[in-house]
Amino acid sequence: YKQTDRQIRRVKMYNGIDVSKHQGKIDWQKVKDSGIDFAIIRAGFGKNNIDEYAHYNALRCNELHIPIGFYWFSYALNEEMAIKEAEYLHMFVKEHLTEMPVYYDFEYDSASYMSRNGVKATPALINKMTQAFCNRLEELGCYAGFYANKDYYNNIYNAKTKKLYDLWLADYSATNLKSPKLIQTTSKGTVAGIKGYVDMDIANINFPELLHRKHLNHL
């Protein structure tokens, strides 16, 4: 429920997961039967390094009518490299039915990689790369957003980035979806069909309906 001073309005919540090769070979039929509504799949990382289970995960979800989106873990050092990462990700959007947004994922490890390569990961540069990535995907007809934990959202990302693109927020302490449309609620979820832990997510809008209506992601 989302509560205001005058009313309580029921908000439909959709339960999802985000996965990568770290979950191994997933039994997606069991995942669907467990009540999972959508999945965000790691397409790859860095300079066109494809996640070894990305195409399998996408194909099985498409076959079982589980709506999917993708994310790309960034190891870009500048805006030009971020744009190339967006283009690598776009190949997955073209090859699979993609009914959820596609996301730029810049994390602490991304910043450490930049530092090891002699580039300072300043907030200004991170925002420029995030915008370059998302802009390129929008040019290609996609629904783009960015992933951030609370630290990066509060201390790195500026008002322009937050205004332009949807946020996928990692917030394990709360499930307040007033601002983000998608929130990662834990990294230690358990779901039938997946061995070990998996990230759990909640969406507060029907992304597939929205993307089909707007003809985004080549739908």
Coordinates of C-alpha atoms in Angstrom, one line a residue:
Y1 CA 0.0 0.0 0.0
K2 CA 1.0 3.6 -0.6
Q3 CA -0.5 5.9 2.0
T4 CA -1.2 9.6 1.8
D5 CA -2.9 11.9 4.3
R6 CA -6.3 11.5 2.6
Q7 CA -6.4 8.0 1.3
I8 CA -4.8 4.6 1.1
R9 CA -4.4 3.4 -2.5
R10 CA -3.6 -0.2 -3.4
V11 CA -0.5 -0.4 -5.6
K12 CA 0.1 -3.6 -7.6
M13 CA 3.6 -5.0 -6.9
Y14 CA 5.4 -7.4 -9.3
N15 CA 7.9 -9.8 -7.9
G16 CA 11.1 -10.4 -9.8
I17 CA 14.7 -11.5 -9.7
D18 CA 18.0 -10.4 -11.3
V19 CA 20.4 -13.1 -12.4
S20 CA 23.8 -13.7 -14.0
K21 CA 26.2 -16.7 -14.5
H22 CA 26.6 -16.8 -10.7
Q23 CA 23.2 -18.5 -10.4
G24 CA 24.3 -21.3 -12.8
K25 CA 21.8 -23.1 -15.0
I26 CA 18.4 -22.0 -13.8
D27 CA 15.3 -24.2 -14.0
W28 CA 13.0 -21.4 -15.2
Q29 CA 9.8 -23.5 -15.2
K30 CA 10.2 -23.8 -11.4
V31 CA 11.0 -20.1 -11.1
K32 CA 7.8 -19.2 -12.9
D33 CA 5.8 -21.7 -10.9
S34 CA 7.1 -20.1 -7.7
G35 CA 5.3 -16.8 -8.6
I36 CA 8.2 -14.8 -10.1
D37 CA 6.7 -12.1 -12.5
F38 CA 9.9 -10.9 -14.3
A39 CA 13.6 -11.2 -14.5
I40 CA 16.5 -8.8 -15.2
I41 CA 19.4 -10.7 -16.8
R42 CA 23.0 -9.7 -17.0
A43 CA 23.8 -9.5 -20.7
G44 CA 27.5 -8.9 -20.1
F45 CA 30.2 -6.6 -18.8
G46 CA 33.0 -4.4 -20.0
K47 CA 34.2 -4.7 -23.6
N48 CA 31.6 -7.1 -25.0
N49 CA 32.2 -9.9 -22.5
I50 CA 28.9 -11.8 -22.8
D51 CA 27.5 -13.5 -19.7
E52 CA 27.8 -17.2 -20.4
Y53 CA 24.2 -17.9 -19.4
A54 CA 22.6 -14.7 -20.8
H55 CA 21.2 -16.1 -24.0
Y56 CA 20.0 -19.3 -22.3
N57 CA 18.3 -17.3 -19.6
A58 CA 16.7 -15.0 -22.1
L59 CA 15.5 -17.8 -24.4
R60 CA 14.0 -19.8 -21.6
C61 CA 12.2 -16.8 -20.2
N62 CA 10.8 -15.9 -23.6
E63 CA 9.6 -19.5 -24.1
L64 CA 7.9 -19.4 -20.7
H65 CA 6.5 -15.9 -21.2
I66 CA 8.5 -14.4 -18.2
P67 CA 9.1 -10.7 -19.0
I68 CA 12.7 -9.9 -19.1
G69 CA 15.1 -6.9 -19.1
F70 CA 18.8 -6.7 -19.2
Y71 CA 21.7 -4.9 -17.5
W72 CA 25.3 -4.3 -18.5
F73 CA 28.0 -4.2 -15.8
S74 CA 30.2 -1.3 -16.8
Y75 CA 34.0 -1.2 -17.0
A76 CA 34.0 1.9 -19.1
L77 CA 36.7 4.5 -18.7
N78 CA 35.0 7.3 -20.6
E79 CA 31.8 8.3 -22.4
E80 CA 32.8 6.7 -25.6
M81 CA 33.3 3.3 -24.0
A82 CA 30.0 3.6 -22.1
I83 CA 28.3 4.2 -25.5
K84 CA 29.9 1.0 -26.9
E85 CA 28.7 -0.9 -23.8
A86 CA 25.2 0.4 -24.6
E87 CA 25.5 -0.9 -28.2
Y88 CA 26.7 -4.3 -26.9
L89 CA 23.6 -4.5 -24.7
H90 CA 21.4 -3.4 -27.5
M91 CA 22.2 -6.6 -29.4
F92 CA 20.4 -8.6 -26.7
V93 CA 17.3 -6.3 -27.0
K94 CA 17.2 -7.0 -30.7
E95 CA 17.7 -10.8 -30.3
H96 CA 15.2 -11.4 -27.6
L97 CA 11.7 -10.3 -26.6
T98 CA 12.6 -7.6 -24.0
E99 CA 9.6 -6.3 -22.1
M100 CA 11.4 -4.8 -19.2
P101 CA 13.8 -1.8 -19.1
V102 CA 17.6 -2.1 -19.8
Y103 CA 20.0 -0.8 -17.3
Y104 CA 23.5 0.7 -16.8
D105 CA 25.2 -0.9 -13.9
F106 CA 28.2 1.1 -12.5
E107 CA 29.3 -0.1 -9.0
Y108 CA 32.3 0.1 -6.7
D109 CA 34.2 -2.5 -8.7
S110 CA 33.7 -0.3 -11.8
A111 CA 35.2 2.6 -10.0
S112 CA 38.1 0.5 -8.8
Y113 CA 38.8 -0.6 -12.4
M114 CA 38.9 3.0 -13.5
S115 CA 41.4 3.8 -10.8
R116 CA 43.6 0.9 -11.7
N117 CA 43.6 2.2 -15.3
G118 CA 44.6 5.7 -14.2
V119 CA 41.2 7.3 -14.4
K120 CA 39.6 9.0 -11.5
A121 CA 36.0 8.0 -11.0
T122 CA 34.6 11.4 -10.2
P123 CA 30.8 12.0 -9.8
A124 CA 30.9 14.2 -12.9
L125 CA 32.4 11.5 -15.1
I126 CA 30.1 8.8 -13.7
N127 CA 27.1 10.9 -14.5
K128 CA 28.4 11.6 -18.0
M129 CA 29.0 8.0 -18.7
T130 CA 25.6 7.0 -17.3
Q131 CA 23.9 9.6 -19.5
A132 CA 25.9 8.6 -22.5
F133 CA 24.9 4.9 -22.1
C134 CA 21.3 5.7 -21.5
N135 CA 21.1 8.3 -24.3
R136 CA 22.5 5.8 -26.8
L137 CA 20.0 3.2 -25.9
E138 CA 17.1 5.7 -26.1
E139 CA 18.4 6.6 -29.6
L140 CA 18.1 3.0 -30.5
G141 CA 14.5 2.9 -29.3
C142 CA 15.0 1.3 -25.8
Y143 CA 13.6 2.1 -22.4
A144 CA 16.9 2.8 -20.5
G145 CA 17.6 3.2 -16.8
F146 CA 20.4 3.0 -14.3
Y147 CA 21.2 0.8 -11.3
A148 CA 22.4 2.4 -8.0
N149 CA 22.8 1.6 -4.4
K150 CA 21.8 4.2 -1.8
D151 CA 25.3 5.5 -1.5
Y152 CA 25.7 6.2 -5.2
Y153 CA 22.2 7.5 -5.5
N154 CA 22.7 10.0 -2.7
N155 CA 26.3 10.9 -3.2
I156 CA 27.2 10.3 -6.9
Y157 CA 24.2 10.7 -9.1
N158 CA 23.1 14.3 -9.8
A159 CA 19.6 15.7 -10.3
K160 CA 19.8 15.7 -14.1
T161 CA 20.6 11.9 -14.3
K162 CA 17.8 11.2 -11.8
K163 CA 15.3 13.3 -13.7
L164 CA 16.2 11.8 -17.1
Y165 CA 16.2 8.1 -16.4
D166 CA 14.4 5.5 -14.3
L167 CA 16.2 4.3 -11.2
W168 CA 16.7 0.7 -10.3
L169 CA 17.6 1.1 -6.6
A170 CA 19.3 -1.4 -4.4
D171 CA 17.8 -0.7 -1.0
Y172 CA 17.8 -3.7 1.4
S173 CA 16.5 -1.7 4.4
A174 CA 13.2 -0.6 2.9
T175 CA 10.7 -1.3 0.1
N176 CA 9.5 2.3 -0.4
L177 CA 8.8 2.6 -4.1
K178 CA 7.6 6.2 -4.1
S179 CA 10.5 7.3 -6.3
P180 CA 12.0 4.3 -8.1
K181 CA 9.8 2.0 -10.2
L182 CA 12.1 -0.9 -9.5
I183 CA 13.9 -1.8 -6.3
Q184 CA 16.3 -4.6 -5.4
T185 CA 15.3 -5.7 -1.9
T186 CA 17.9 -8.4 -1.0
S187 CA 20.9 -10.3 -2.4
K188 CA 20.0 -13.4 -0.4
G189 CA 16.7 -14.4 -1.7
T190 CA 15.8 -18.1 -2.4
V191 CA 13.6 -19.2 -5.3
A192 CA 12.7 -22.7 -6.5
G193 CA 14.8 -23.6 -9.5
I194 CA 17.9 -21.6 -8.4
K195 CA 20.7 -23.1 -6.4
G196 CA 21.9 -20.7 -3.7
Y197 CA 21.0 -17.1 -3.2
V198 CA 19.5 -14.8 -5.8
D199 CA 18.8 -11.0 -5.9
M200 CA 15.1 -10.2 -5.4
D201 CA 13.3 -7.2 -6.9
I202 CA 9.9 -5.5 -6.8
A203 CA 8.4 -3.3 -9.5
N204 CA 5.4 -1.1 -8.8
I205 CA 4.3 -0.7 -12.5
N206 CA 3.4 -3.0 -15.3
F207 CA 6.5 -2.5 -17.4
P208 CA 5.5 -4.9 -20.2
E209 CA 2.2 -3.1 -20.7
L210 CA 4.0 0.3 -20.8
L211 CA 6.7 -0.8 -23.2
H212 CA 4.3 -2.4 -25.6
R213 CA 2.1 0.7 -25.5
K214 CA 5.1 3.0 -26.2
H215 CA 6.6 0.5 -28.8
L216 CA 9.9 0.6 -26.9
N217 CA 12.7 -2.1 -27.0
H218 CA 11.5 -2.9 -30.6
L219 CA 8.1 -4.2 -29.3

